[in-house]
Each structure stands twice: as C-alpha cells, then as structure tokens.
Amino acid sequence: MVERIEVEVAEPYPVFVGARMDVAGAVSGVLEPAACAILTDSEVGPLYAGSVRQALEASGWRVACVVEVPAGESSKSLEVYAEAVRQLARSGLTRDGTLFALGGGVVGDLGGFVAGTYMRSINFVGLPTSLLAMVDSSIGGKVGVDLPEGKNLVGGFVQPRLVLADLGWLGTLPDRQISCGLAEVVKMGLLSGGKFFESLDLLQTARKGDTNALQTLVSHSLRFKAGVVAEDELERGRRAILNYGHTIGHGLEAAADYSLLHGEAVAAGMVAEATLSSRRFGRDLVDLHRALLSDAGLPTQAPKIPAEAVLSAMGRDKKRRSKDSRDEHRFVLLEDVGEPVWGVQVSELETRGAIEAIVG
Ligand SMILES: NC(=O)c1ccc[n+]([C@@H]2O[C@H](COP(=O)([O-])OP(=O)(O)OC[C@H]3O[C@@H](n4cnc5c(N)ncnc54)[C@H](O)[C@@H]3O)[C@@H](O)[C@H]2O)c1
Ligand SMILES: [Zn+2]
C-alpha cells in the first residue's frame, strides 16, 4: 500500500511511502516530465540509479546527467558541491529542470543545496534510500554542506516538490544503518506519545526488515515530523524538540571523532538526557529508553571518552546561542512520554554527571 502524507509548509508537498512503488508515476502526478538530473552516491548509484533512470525516461523525462559522488559524509563539502553544480551546467540542465536526490541523508542534504542554488533554484525531488533519510532528513527543508570548521555550517532551507520513499530500497541497507534510522524513530515516538509510541513494539520486527512494520514506523515518523515542521518551518520555537538526545549526542559524536555513527551517538545522548529529565521532573524513563534502544539494536552507552571532551564539543555546537552562559546548557527534556519541554537550562555540573553515567 502506498501512503501519501502532506507536509503543510508554505509551499506544501506530498511524501509517498510504500514498497516497490511506481516512482515515475508518483512523480508525474506532481511534476510535468521535463529535463532532469539524478544525484546519487557510489554505493546507491550502482544499485538503483539505473532503474530510476529507466522509469523516468519511460514516462517522458529526459535525464541530462547522473552525478555520482563518493559515498559518505565527506561528500557534504564545498568541493563536491562545486563539482556537482558544474556537472549540471556542463550537461546543459536549464532552470525548469528537476534534480532527483537518490541516496541517504548525505545525498539529500547536498542535493537540496545544489537544487536550491543552481540557477537560483530548480525543482528538487527527494528519493531517500536510507532509513534515516526516510524518517528524518528528507523532510523539513534543511539542506547544506559541512566545512572543515564544523558540520552543517553552510546551507539553507529548500523544500522539495515531493519525496518518495520506497521501502524496498532498505533491503540493501546495512543493519547498523537500519539501527541508526531507528534511533530517530525512537526519539520521535517518545516525543509524540500516543499510538506512535505504542507502535514502537514493532522495533524488533522492523529491524529484521519486515516491510509492514517498517511502513508503520516510517509513516508515523513522517506524520509526526511533518506536523512539527508545519507548525514551525524555520525553527523559531517548538521544532527544537526534534533535538531531543542531540545536545549530548552531537557532543559525543564530535568528541569520539565521528567513530560513532550519528544514530548511535544520539541513542546514548537520549539515555543521558532521560537521566536529566528524571532528575528535573521526577518521572524515571531511563529503563524505558534502554529497552527501546536495545530493541532497535543501538548502544545505550558510549565509548570511554572523558566527559570534559564531550562538554567542550557541546560548547562549540552551532545550536548554541551567543548569549548562552558558558556554565549552563539548554536541553529538550521529557516530563513524560509525549510531553517534551524545550529550552530547559541545566547546570554544567548536572550535565557532566549525566554524561559520566553513559561514557565507558
Ligand atoms: N536535513 C536534515 O534535516 C537532516 C536530519 C538528520 C540528518 N541529516 C544528515 O544526514 C546525513 C546522514 O544520513 P545517512 O545516515 O542516510 O547517511 P548516508 O547518506 O551517508 O548513508 C549511509 C550509508 O548508507 C549507504 N546507503 C544509503 N542507502 C542505501 C541503500 N538503500 N542500500 C545500501 N546502502 C545505502 C550510503 O551510501 C552510505 O554509505 C548526515 O550528513 C546528517 O547531517 C540531515
Ligand atoms: Zn539526528
């Protein structure tokens, strides 16, 4: 079954989720076939770019070029960005063209930035192939690249015209990457509460690749994120709740020199932030976090890193504001399942305690 979810931002767009979808059919319902380019990476391209290209061409699209970048975070760079826009220019893609981003979050973030800036913007279509991209990065419009000085430091908000997530693509995604996508699912289930939270009992089944379980979790996640993003497109307020687990998670990721995958760092970060939540609000959700994350195949501890290194990396995070005190951190905490509070100030001392509980 193909589900259609609307993202009601200023220029609304649909997200289609299903298994073995008619990609070209869904696209043609939203955009007239014209010239296009496909951006992908060196792992996803050989698996799926050929069939996507064929399907598009069979329904009247003209594929001007397929741009394949090396797989991995290093492709979110100004150098790879420059090479990608130059390939579009050389292929003769015009302003009425469309860029299809076929890949994980790296291709999606890079592709949105390419589409939003090439000829001052062309149509952008997301074809997320990793679970993380399907449930999180493909919607919401945040796009961009990294600098040697830090992650995601250059970018903008570029909304796609549509997003199409074919669950069949997950069949080739490594288990560790599936678990990382599930970290964001657990995060959103805890933030949402209700039926979404209850559906987290499907985590183990989904992890084994069961399409129905995956579809339930992906569509709950998309509906939840779409609702949050529609309320606060430019992250002026409530959208901040999506950073649950990420304040400490980003610190761990940087302090471990990116040897932990994002979802693994966020998993341990959520356990630490659940500890802070229970100290602040009295409701102990730490064991619940551990149980859900282990169902998802994620660690609930981080490698042995000094808490000081994590705190220092948190101090450099781009989400910090210049007026934030050096001795306090702002967190999204949970009063209970489904009851997030954002902007909660926590002292450096208390933060250090929560980090020490999860490292080593
Ligand atoms: N824009 C946002 O709102 C947002 C939100 C969260 C994360 N992100 C960004 O997303 C990126 C991480 O995304 P990711 O985890 O998808 O990483 P990724 O794009 O690097 O994909 C992970 C790996 O899986 C491979 N892969 C992807 N789909 C596959 C498939 N179907 N079969 C086999 N291999 C496949 C990729 O080639 C890559 O090697 C980070 O750069 C992060 O900053 C952005
Ligand atoms: Zn995340």
mmCIF file of C-alpha atoms and ligand atoms in Angstrom:
data_model
loop_
_atom_site.group_PDB
_atom_site.id
_atom_site.type_symbol
_atom_site.label_atom_id
_atom_site.label_comp_id
_atom_site.label_asym_id
_atom_site.label_seq_id
_atom_site.Cartn_x
_atom_site.Cartn_y
_atom_site.Cartn_z
ATOM 1 C CA MET A 1 0.000 0.000 0.000
ATOM 2 C CA VAL A 2 1.279 3.461 -0.869
ATOM 3 C CA GLU A 3 0.555 6.140 1.730
ATOM 4 C CA ARG A 4 0.519 9.837 0.952
ATOM 5 C CA ILE A 5 1.463 12.289 3.696
ATOM 6 C CA GLU A 6 1.198 16.072 3.211
ATOM 7 C CA VAL A 7 3.849 18.389 4.590
ATOM 8 C CA GLU A 8 1.884 21.609 5.121
ATOM 9 C CA VAL A 9 4.655 24.188 4.935
ATOM 10 C CA ALA A 10 4.359 27.491 2.999
ATOM 11 C CA GLU A 11 4.653 25.510 -0.253
ATOM 12 C CA PRO A 12 3.113 22.165 0.695
ATOM 13 C CA TYR A 13 4.396 18.922 -0.762
ATOM 14 C CA PRO A 14 3.487 15.234 -0.572
ATOM 15 C CA VAL A 15 5.566 12.331 0.706
ATOM 16 C CA PHE A 16 4.789 8.883 -0.690
ATOM 17 C CA VAL A 17 5.742 5.788 1.315
ATOM 18 C CA GLY A 18 5.323 2.198 0.191
ATOM 19 C CA ALA A 19 7.117 -0.857 -1.071
ATOM 20 C CA ARG A 20 8.109 -1.284 -4.712
ATOM 21 C CA MET A 21 6.437 1.890 -5.838
ATOM 22 C CA ASP A 22 5.831 3.252 -9.286
ATOM 23 C CA VAL A 23 8.420 6.029 -8.888
ATOM 24 C CA ALA A 24 7.792 7.716 -12.225
ATOM 25 C CA GLY A 25 4.003 7.520 -11.810
ATOM 26 C CA ALA A 26 4.081 9.223 -8.419
ATOM 27 C CA VAL A 27 6.479 11.919 -9.671
ATOM 28 C CA SER A 28 4.453 12.616 -12.798
ATOM 29 C CA GLY A 29 1.371 13.277 -10.672
ATOM 30 C CA VAL A 30 3.189 16.293 -9.199
ATOM 31 C CA LEU A 31 5.648 17.474 -11.875
ATOM 32 C CA GLU A 32 5.313 17.541 -15.685
ATOM 33 C CA PRO A 33 8.039 15.367 -17.226
ATOM 34 C CA ALA A 34 10.909 17.586 -18.479
ATOM 35 C CA ALA A 35 14.692 17.622 -18.242
ATOM 36 C CA CYS A 36 16.265 16.360 -15.040
ATOM 37 C CA ALA A 37 19.440 15.170 -13.353
ATOM 38 C CA ILE A 38 19.946 12.413 -10.792
ATOM 39 C CA LEU A 39 22.352 12.934 -7.889
ATOM 40 C CA THR A 40 23.421 9.772 -6.094
ATOM 41 C CA ASP A 41 26.426 8.236 -4.343
ATOM 42 C CA SER A 42 28.876 5.478 -5.205
ATOM 43 C CA GLU A 43 27.015 2.846 -3.152
ATOM 44 C CA VAL A 44 23.410 3.671 -4.003
ATOM 45 C CA GLY A 45 24.047 4.611 -7.637
ATOM 46 C CA PRO A 46 25.127 1.141 -8.839
ATOM 47 C CA LEU A 47 22.132 -0.402 -7.025
ATOM 48 C CA TYR A 48 19.263 1.885 -8.003
ATOM 49 C CA ALA A 49 20.183 4.748 -10.342
ATOM 50 C CA GLY A 50 19.717 2.585 -13.453
ATOM 51 C CA SER A 51 16.167 1.524 -12.636
ATOM 52 C CA VAL A 52 15.151 5.019 -11.511
ATOM 53 C CA ARG A 53 16.587 6.475 -14.714
ATOM 54 C CA GLN A 54 14.782 3.901 -16.845
ATOM 55 C CA ALA A 55 11.463 4.507 -15.089
ATOM 56 C CA LEU A 56 11.771 8.282 -15.520
ATOM 57 C CA GLU A 57 12.743 8.017 -19.175
ATOM 58 C CA ALA A 58 9.894 5.612 -19.866
ATOM 59 C CA SER A 59 7.438 8.223 -18.640
ATOM 60 C CA GLY A 60 8.847 11.103 -20.679
ATOM 61 C CA TRP A 61 11.658 12.581 -18.578
ATOM 62 C CA ARG A 62 14.976 13.442 -20.250
ATOM 63 C CA VAL A 63 17.878 12.589 -17.924
ATOM 64 C CA ALA A 64 20.601 15.154 -18.722
ATOM 65 C CA CYS A 65 23.142 13.550 -16.369
ATOM 66 C CA VAL A 66 23.671 11.257 -13.407
ATOM 67 C CA VAL A 67 26.032 12.835 -10.871
ATOM 68 C CA GLU A 68 27.644 10.219 -8.633
ATOM 69 C CA VAL A 69 29.542 11.428 -5.565
ATOM 70 C CA PRO A 70 31.661 9.243 -3.248
ATOM 71 C CA ALA A 71 29.524 7.594 -0.514
ATOM 72 C CA GLY A 72 29.940 9.101 2.951
ATOM 73 C CA GLU A 73 29.846 12.352 4.909
ATOM 74 C CA SER A 74 32.948 13.696 3.123
ATOM 75 C CA SER A 75 30.756 14.404 0.086
ATOM 76 C CA LYS A 76 28.917 17.098 2.059
ATOM 77 C CA SER A 77 31.693 19.535 1.176
ATOM 78 C CA LEU A 78 32.061 22.767 -0.786
ATOM 79 C CA GLU A 79 34.380 20.951 -3.210
ATOM 80 C CA VAL A 80 31.887 18.191 -4.042
ATOM 81 C CA TYR A 81 29.101 20.798 -4.181
ATOM 82 C CA ALA A 82 31.108 22.829 -6.721
ATOM 83 C CA GLU A 83 31.799 19.758 -8.841
ATOM 84 C CA ALA A 84 28.099 18.776 -8.781
ATOM 85 C CA VAL A 85 26.758 22.176 -9.900
ATOM 86 C CA ARG A 86 29.428 22.321 -12.605
ATOM 87 C CA GLN A 87 28.329 18.911 -13.900
ATOM 88 C CA LEU A 88 24.748 20.210 -14.106
ATOM 89 C CA ALA A 89 25.975 23.263 -16.015
ATOM 90 C CA ARG A 90 28.006 21.129 -18.416
ATOM 91 C CA SER A 91 25.028 18.849 -19.024
ATOM 92 C CA GLY A 92 23.000 21.884 -20.116
ATOM 93 C CA LEU A 93 20.288 21.458 -17.464
ATOM 94 C CA THR A 94 18.012 24.510 -17.661
ATOM 95 C CA ARG A 95 16.123 26.484 -14.982
ATOM 96 C CA ASP A 96 12.934 24.466 -15.494
ATOM 97 C CA GLY A 97 14.867 21.268 -14.730
ATOM 98 C CA THR A 98 14.498 18.962 -11.749
ATOM 99 C CA LEU A 99 17.118 17.400 -9.513
ATOM 100 C CA PHE A 100 16.357 13.950 -8.077
ATOM 101 C CA ALA A 101 18.431 13.157 -4.968
ATOM 102 C CA LEU A 102 18.683 9.357 -4.756
ATOM 103 C CA GLY A 103 20.511 8.300 -1.576
ATOM 104 C CA GLY A 104 20.826 8.758 2.158
ATOM 105 C CA GLY A 105 20.941 11.962 4.173
ATOM 106 C CA VAL A 106 24.263 12.990 2.639
ATOM 107 C CA VAL A 107 22.896 12.979 -0.909
ATOM 108 C CA GLY A 108 19.676 14.623 0.321
ATOM 109 C CA ASP A 109 21.436 17.482 2.156
ATOM 110 C CA LEU A 110 23.911 18.043 -0.680
ATOM 111 C CA GLY A 111 21.206 17.658 -3.343
ATOM 112 C CA GLY A 112 18.864 20.158 -1.714
ATOM 113 C CA PHE A 113 21.684 22.683 -1.567
ATOM 114 C CA VAL A 114 22.580 22.034 -5.205
ATOM 115 C CA ALA A 115 18.924 22.314 -6.317
ATOM 116 C CA GLY A 116 18.306 25.415 -4.196
ATOM 117 C CA THR A 117 21.268 27.303 -5.627
ATOM 118 C CA TYR A 118 21.838 26.054 -9.195
ATOM 119 C CA MET A 119 20.452 28.826 -11.432
ATOM 120 C CA ARG A 120 18.977 30.343 -8.230
ATOM 121 C CA SER A 121 16.897 27.160 -7.797
ATOM 122 C CA ILE A 122 15.433 24.307 -9.756
ATOM 123 C CA ASN A 123 12.836 21.716 -8.694
ATOM 124 C CA PHE A 124 14.027 19.294 -6.061
ATOM 125 C CA VAL A 125 12.705 15.757 -5.517
ATOM 126 C CA GLY A 126 13.857 13.566 -2.617
ATOM 127 C CA LEU A 127 14.292 9.837 -3.179
ATOM 128 C CA PRO A 128 15.617 8.798 0.266
ATOM 129 C CA THR A 129 17.186 5.333 0.354
ATOM 130 C CA SER A 130 18.451 5.109 3.962
ATOM 131 C CA LEU A 131 16.045 4.719 6.887
ATOM 132 C CA LEU A 132 17.429 7.887 8.489
ATOM 133 C CA ALA A 133 16.726 9.849 5.326
ATOM 134 C CA MET A 134 13.223 8.362 5.016
ATOM 135 C CA VAL A 135 12.126 9.201 8.554
ATOM 136 C CA ASP A 136 14.066 12.374 9.189
ATOM 137 C CA SER A 137 16.367 14.234 6.816
ATOM 138 C CA SER A 138 14.265 14.095 3.622
ATOM 139 C CA ILE A 139 11.558 16.324 5.034
ATOM 140 C CA GLY A 140 11.824 19.649 6.754
ATOM 141 C CA GLY A 141 13.876 21.501 4.180
ATOM 142 C CA LYS A 142 17.224 21.764 5.957
ATOM 143 C CA VAL A 143 19.956 21.354 3.365
ATOM 144 C CA GLY A 144 23.638 22.142 3.144
ATOM 145 C CA VAL A 145 27.227 21.014 3.438
ATOM 146 C CA ASP A 146 29.928 20.791 6.094
ATOM 147 C CA LEU A 147 33.060 22.919 6.459
ATOM 148 C CA PRO A 148 36.393 21.735 7.868
ATOM 149 C CA GLU A 149 35.414 24.019 10.790
ATOM 150 C CA GLY A 150 32.245 22.055 11.564
ATOM 151 C CA LYS A 151 29.222 20.073 10.376
ATOM 152 C CA ASN A 152 26.314 21.703 8.510
ATOM 153 C CA LEU A 153 27.814 25.189 8.713
ATOM 154 C CA VAL A 154 26.692 26.250 5.214
ATOM 155 C CA GLY A 155 23.193 25.744 3.878
ATOM 156 C CA GLY A 156 19.639 26.914 3.779
ATOM 157 C CA PHE A 157 16.002 25.872 3.788
ATOM 158 C CA VAL A 158 14.983 24.278 0.489
ATOM 159 C CA GLN A 159 11.708 22.365 0.361
ATOM 160 C CA PRO A 160 11.344 19.505 -2.134
ATOM 161 C CA ARG A 161 8.398 19.354 -4.561
ATOM 162 C CA LEU A 162 7.829 15.789 -3.410
ATOM 163 C CA VAL A 163 9.536 12.950 -1.557
ATOM 164 C CA LEU A 164 9.198 9.310 -2.431
ATOM 165 C CA ALA A 165 10.397 6.610 -0.038
ATOM 166 C CA ASP A 166 10.385 3.088 -1.474
ATOM 167 C CA LEU A 167 10.811 0.691 1.449
ATOM 168 C CA GLY A 168 12.175 -1.902 -0.989
ATOM 169 C CA TRP A 169 15.390 0.164 -1.131
ATOM 170 C CA LEU A 170 16.041 -0.657 2.543
ATOM 171 C CA GLY A 171 16.680 -4.302 1.587
ATOM 172 C CA THR A 172 20.327 -3.471 0.835
ATOM 173 C CA LEU A 173 20.934 -1.047 3.718
ATOM 174 C CA PRO A 174 23.441 -2.466 6.265
ATOM 175 C CA ASP A 175 21.969 -3.460 9.677
ATOM 176 C CA ARG A 176 23.998 -0.829 11.518
ATOM 177 C CA GLN A 177 22.444 1.876 9.326
ATOM 178 C CA ILE A 178 18.939 0.482 9.905
ATOM 179 C CA SER A 179 19.517 0.778 13.657
ATOM 180 C CA CYS A 180 20.713 4.364 13.223
ATOM 181 C CA GLY A 181 17.490 5.266 11.431
ATOM 182 C CA LEU A 182 15.550 3.610 14.236
ATOM 183 C CA ALA A 183 17.279 5.933 16.751
ATOM 184 C CA GLU A 184 15.365 8.858 15.227
ATOM 185 C CA VAL A 185 12.174 6.743 15.192
ATOM 186 C CA VAL A 186 12.544 6.014 18.929
ATOM 187 C CA LYS A 187 13.234 9.715 19.542
ATOM 188 C CA MET A 188 10.085 10.818 17.719
ATOM 189 C CA GLY A 189 7.954 8.066 19.298
ATOM 190 C CA LEU A 190 8.997 9.261 22.756
ATOM 191 C CA LEU A 191 8.299 12.887 21.837
ATOM 192 C CA SER A 192 4.935 12.039 20.292
ATOM 193 C CA GLY A 193 3.446 9.535 22.744
ATOM 194 C CA GLY A 194 0.048 8.016 21.823
ATOM 195 C CA LYS A 195 -0.332 5.481 19.004
ATOM 196 C CA PHE A 196 3.112 6.234 17.592
ATOM 197 C CA PHE A 197 4.720 5.440 20.941
ATOM 198 C CA GLU A 198 2.697 2.208 21.199
ATOM 199 C CA SER A 199 3.850 1.161 17.728
ATOM 200 C CA LEU A 200 7.444 1.099 18.997
ATOM 201 C CA ASP A 201 6.733 -2.517 19.971
ATOM 202 C CA LEU A 202 7.395 -3.147 16.261
ATOM 203 C CA LEU A 203 11.056 -2.110 16.547
ATOM 204 C CA GLN A 204 12.478 -5.631 16.618
ATOM 205 C CA THR A 205 10.326 -6.800 13.707
ATOM 206 C CA ALA A 206 11.192 -3.696 11.690
ATOM 207 C CA ARG A 207 14.863 -4.218 12.373
ATOM 208 C CA LYS A 208 14.651 -7.636 10.761
ATOM 209 C CA GLY A 209 13.345 -5.992 7.595
ATOM 210 C CA ASP A 210 9.594 -6.661 7.910
ATOM 211 C CA THR A 211 8.005 -4.302 5.385
ATOM 212 C CA ASN A 212 4.718 -3.805 7.242
ATOM 213 C CA ALA A 213 6.479 -2.935 10.491
ATOM 214 C CA LEU A 214 8.810 -0.570 8.632
ATOM 215 C CA GLN A 215 5.917 1.099 6.869
ATOM 216 C CA THR A 216 4.070 1.684 10.162
ATOM 217 C CA LEU A 217 7.130 3.208 11.844
ATOM 218 C CA VAL A 218 8.191 5.276 8.820
ATOM 219 C CA SER A 219 4.734 6.726 8.276
ATOM 220 C CA HIS A 220 4.255 7.552 11.983
ATOM 221 C CA SER A 221 7.654 9.276 11.975
ATOM 222 C CA LEU A 222 6.905 11.237 8.813
ATOM 223 C CA ARG A 223 3.491 12.355 10.069
ATOM 224 C CA PHE A 224 4.996 13.418 13.369
ATOM 225 C CA LYS A 225 7.907 15.324 11.838
ATOM 226 C CA ALA A 226 5.649 16.857 9.172
ATOM 227 C CA GLY A 227 3.349 18.168 11.917
ATOM 228 C CA VAL A 228 6.204 19.704 13.880
ATOM 229 C CA VAL A 229 7.789 21.246 10.780
ATOM 230 C CA ALA A 230 4.461 22.649 9.523
ATOM 231 C CA GLU A 231 3.964 24.409 12.857
ATOM 232 C CA ASP A 232 7.447 25.922 12.903
ATOM 233 C CA GLU A 233 9.058 25.762 9.464
ATOM 234 C CA LEU A 234 12.129 27.873 10.295
ATOM 235 C CA GLU A 235 12.785 26.505 13.799
ATOM 236 C CA ARG A 236 11.883 29.583 15.817
ATOM 237 C CA GLY A 237 10.309 27.544 18.646
ATOM 238 C CA ARG A 238 8.756 24.093 19.033
ATOM 239 C CA ARG A 239 10.698 22.482 16.162
ATOM 240 C CA ALA A 240 13.601 22.462 18.625
ATOM 241 C CA ILE A 241 12.043 19.375 20.288
ATOM 242 C CA LEU A 242 13.451 17.297 17.407
ATOM 243 C CA ASN A 243 16.860 17.876 19.012
ATOM 244 C CA TYR A 244 15.996 15.548 21.892
ATOM 245 C CA GLY A 245 19.096 13.434 22.609
ATOM 246 C CA HIS A 246 21.103 15.562 20.177
ATOM 247 C CA THR A 247 22.656 18.120 22.542
ATOM 248 C CA ILE A 248 24.754 15.466 24.270
ATOM 249 C CA GLY A 249 24.622 13.256 21.134
ATOM 250 C CA HIS A 250 26.391 15.877 18.997
ATOM 251 C CA GLY A 251 28.966 16.371 21.759
ATOM 252 C CA LEU A 252 29.650 12.610 21.840
ATOM 253 C CA GLU A 253 29.836 12.401 18.055
ATOM 254 C CA ALA A 254 32.454 15.160 17.876
ATOM 255 C CA ALA A 255 34.399 14.026 20.960
ATOM 256 C CA ALA A 256 34.577 10.457 19.573
ATOM 257 C CA ASP A 257 35.913 11.965 16.350
ATOM 258 C CA TYR A 258 32.928 10.625 14.410
ATOM 259 C CA SER A 259 33.821 6.976 15.129
ATOM 260 C CA LEU A 260 30.265 6.604 16.415
ATOM 261 C CA LEU A 261 27.528 6.843 13.809
ATOM 262 C CA HIS A 262 25.051 9.680 14.353
ATOM 263 C CA GLY A 263 22.215 7.390 15.482
ATOM 264 C CA GLU A 264 24.499 5.608 17.957
ATOM 265 C CA ALA A 265 25.605 8.912 19.497
ATOM 266 C CA VAL A 266 22.003 10.105 19.678
ATOM 267 C CA ALA A 267 20.961 6.840 21.357
ATOM 268 C CA ALA A 268 23.494 7.314 24.162
ATOM 269 C CA GLY A 269 22.630 11.035 24.212
ATOM 270 C CA MET A 270 18.950 10.207 24.792
ATOM 271 C CA VAL A 271 19.821 7.980 27.747
ATOM 272 C CA ALA A 272 21.834 10.841 29.283
ATOM 273 C CA GLU A 273 19.078 13.364 28.608
ATOM 274 C CA ALA A 274 16.487 10.961 30.046
ATOM 275 C CA THR A 275 18.585 10.956 33.222
ATOM 276 C CA LEU A 276 18.458 14.755 33.286
ATOM 277 C CA SER A 277 14.709 14.603 32.621
ATOM 278 C CA SER A 278 14.049 12.264 35.519
ATOM 279 C CA ARG A 279 16.115 14.436 37.877
ATOM 280 C CA ARG A 280 14.232 17.538 36.793
ATOM 281 C CA PHE A 281 10.686 16.181 36.532
ATOM 282 C CA GLY A 282 10.675 13.080 38.732
ATOM 283 C CA ARG A 283 9.422 10.610 36.102
ATOM 284 C CA ASP A 284 12.036 7.896 35.548
ATOM 285 C CA LEU A 285 12.119 6.979 31.867
ATOM 286 C CA VAL A 286 15.718 5.734 31.752
ATOM 287 C CA ASP A 287 14.912 1.994 31.738
ATOM 288 C CA LEU A 288 12.257 2.563 29.097
ATOM 289 C CA HIS A 289 14.855 4.313 26.927
ATOM 290 C CA ARG A 290 17.332 1.465 27.391
ATOM 291 C CA ALA A 291 14.731 -1.165 26.468
ATOM 292 C CA LEU A 292 13.575 0.638 23.319
ATOM 293 C CA LEU A 293 17.096 1.387 22.127
ATOM 294 C CA SER A 294 18.217 -2.179 22.638
ATOM 295 C CA ASP A 295 15.167 -3.391 20.652
ATOM 296 C CA ALA A 296 16.453 -1.105 17.899
ATOM 297 C CA GLY A 297 19.930 -2.653 18.105
ATOM 298 C CA LEU A 298 21.529 0.503 19.482
ATOM 299 C CA PRO A 299 24.102 1.041 22.234
ATOM 300 C CA THR A 300 22.925 2.798 25.402
ATOM 301 C CA GLN A 301 26.489 3.558 26.478
ATOM 302 C CA ALA A 302 29.181 5.481 24.625
ATOM 303 C CA PRO A 303 32.865 4.529 24.383
ATOM 304 C CA LYS A 304 35.199 5.704 27.112
ATOM 305 C CA ILE A 305 35.554 9.422 26.393
ATOM 306 C CA PRO A 306 36.313 11.983 29.101
ATOM 307 C CA ALA A 307 33.126 13.912 29.988
ATOM 308 C CA GLU A 308 35.234 17.078 29.698
ATOM 309 C CA ALA A 309 35.821 16.424 25.972
ATOM 310 C CA VAL A 310 32.082 15.942 25.398
ATOM 311 C CA LEU A 311 31.260 19.157 27.274
ATOM 312 C CA SER A 312 33.846 21.075 25.335
ATOM 313 C CA ALA A 313 32.468 19.792 21.998
ATOM 314 C CA MET A 314 28.960 20.784 23.185
ATOM 315 C CA GLY A 315 30.253 24.303 23.820
ATOM 316 C CA ARG A 316 31.158 24.577 20.137
ATOM 317 C CA ASP A 317 27.772 23.320 18.872
ATOM 318 C CA LYS A 318 26.124 25.538 16.287
ATOM 319 C CA LYS A 319 22.762 25.322 18.086
ATOM 320 C CA ARG A 320 24.195 27.292 20.999
ATOM 321 C CA ARG A 321 23.330 30.963 21.034
ATOM 322 C CA SER A 322 25.887 33.672 21.668
ATOM 323 C CA LYS A 323 24.044 34.763 24.809
ATOM 324 C CA ASP A 324 24.046 31.231 26.304
ATOM 325 C CA SER A 325 26.012 31.110 29.528
ATOM 326 C CA ARG A 326 29.193 29.051 29.497
ATOM 327 C CA ASP A 327 28.143 27.274 32.680
ATOM 328 C CA GLU A 328 24.720 26.160 31.503
ATOM 329 C CA HIS A 329 23.310 24.099 28.653
ATOM 330 C CA ARG A 330 19.826 24.246 27.148
ATOM 331 C CA PHE A 331 18.075 20.917 26.668
ATOM 332 C CA VAL A 332 14.933 19.351 25.338
ATOM 333 C CA LEU A 333 13.749 17.163 28.219
ATOM 334 C CA LEU A 334 10.792 14.843 28.702
ATOM 335 C CA GLU A 335 8.336 15.486 31.524
ATOM 336 C CA ASP A 336 6.827 12.196 30.437
ATOM 337 C CA VAL A 337 6.379 10.212 27.213
ATOM 338 C CA GLY A 338 4.704 12.600 24.742
ATOM 339 C CA GLU A 339 5.448 15.658 26.892
ATOM 340 C CA PRO A 340 8.633 17.339 25.734
ATOM 341 C CA VAL A 341 9.766 20.678 27.126
ATOM 342 C CA TRP A 342 12.411 22.692 25.302
ATOM 343 C CA GLY A 343 14.884 25.371 26.329
ATOM 344 C CA VAL A 344 15.420 23.828 29.797
ATOM 345 C CA GLN A 345 18.565 25.271 31.397
ATOM 346 C CA VAL A 346 20.784 22.707 33.115
ATOM 347 C CA SER A 347 23.988 23.478 35.003
ATOM 348 C CA GLU A 348 27.361 22.304 33.736
ATOM 349 C CA LEU A 349 27.760 20.191 36.875
ATOM 350 C CA GLU A 350 24.488 18.326 36.387
ATOM 351 C CA THR A 351 25.211 17.899 32.670
ATOM 352 C CA ARG A 352 28.626 16.417 33.459
ATOM 353 C CA GLY A 353 27.007 13.912 35.826
ATOM 354 C CA ALA A 354 24.594 12.716 33.125
ATOM 355 C CA ILE A 355 27.445 12.346 30.612
ATOM 356 C CA GLU A 356 29.614 10.441 33.101
ATOM 357 C CA ALA A 357 26.776 7.952 33.547
ATOM 358 C CA ILE A 358 26.927 6.923 29.882
ATOM 359 C CA VAL A 359 30.608 7.068 28.942
ATOM 360 C CA GLY A 360 32.694 3.954 29.494
HETATM 361 N N1 LIG B 1 18.492 17.745 6.719
HETATM 362 C C1 LIG B 1 18.123 17.243 7.870
HETATM 363 O O1 LIG B 1 17.136 17.639 8.462
HETATM 364 C C2 LIG B 1 18.946 16.137 8.447
HETATM 365 C C3 LIG B 1 18.471 15.409 9.544
HETATM 366 C C4 LIG B 1 19.239 14.356 10.016
HETATM 367 C C5 LIG B 1 20.442 14.042 9.407
HETATM 368 N N2 LIG B 1 20.883 14.781 8.353
HETATM 369 C C6 LIG B 1 22.149 14.467 7.674
HETATM 370 O O2 LIG B 1 22.032 13.195 7.085
HETATM 371 C C7 LIG B 1 23.330 12.627 6.954
HETATM 372 C C8 LIG B 1 23.281 11.202 7.417
HETATM 373 O O3 LIG B 1 22.374 10.496 6.600
HETATM 374 P P1 LIG B 1 22.523 8.915 6.416
HETATM 375 O O4 LIG B 1 22.626 8.280 7.725
HETATM 376 O O5 LIG B 1 21.475 8.492 5.468
HETATM 377 O O6 LIG B 1 23.985 8.805 5.782
HETATM 378 P P2 LIG B 1 24.498 8.489 4.293
HETATM 379 O O7 LIG B 1 23.791 9.272 3.287
HETATM 380 O O8 LIG B 1 25.969 8.610 4.365
HETATM 381 O O9 LIG B 1 24.095 6.960 4.134
HETATM 382 C C9 LIG B 1 24.712 5.993 4.948
HETATM 383 C C10 LIG B 1 25.416 4.927 4.103
HETATM 384 O O10 LIG B 1 24.419 4.051 3.582
HETATM 385 C C11 LIG B 1 24.551 3.947 2.172
HETATM 386 N N3 LIG B 1 23.195 3.706 1.665
HETATM 387 C C12 LIG B 1 22.151 4.581 1.645
HETATM 388 N N4 LIG B 1 21.060 3.953 1.202
HETATM 389 C C13 LIG B 1 21.402 2.679 0.922
HETATM 390 C C14 LIG B 1 20.691 1.555 0.446
HETATM 391 N N5 LIG B 1 19.377 1.592 0.190
HETATM 392 N N6 LIG B 1 21.380 0.404 0.254
HETATM 393 C C15 LIG B 1 22.725 0.323 0.562
HETATM 394 N N7 LIG B 1 23.429 1.353 1.030
HETATM 395 C C16 LIG B 1 22.772 2.521 1.207
HETATM 396 C C17 LIG B 1 25.194 5.221 1.732
HETATM 397 O O11 LIG B 1 25.852 5.060 0.503
HETATM 398 C C18 LIG B 1 26.153 5.487 2.891
HETATM 399 O O12 LIG B 1 27.328 4.737 2.709
HETATM 400 C C19 LIG B 1 24.267 13.480 7.795
HETATM 401 O O13 LIG B 1 25.055 14.264 6.938
HETATM 402 C C20 LIG B 1 23.321 14.354 8.600
HETATM 403 O O14 LIG B 1 23.875 15.624 8.891
HETATM 404 C C21 LIG B 1 20.153 15.805 7.870
HETATM 405 ZN ZN ZN B 2 19.545 13.142 14.295
#
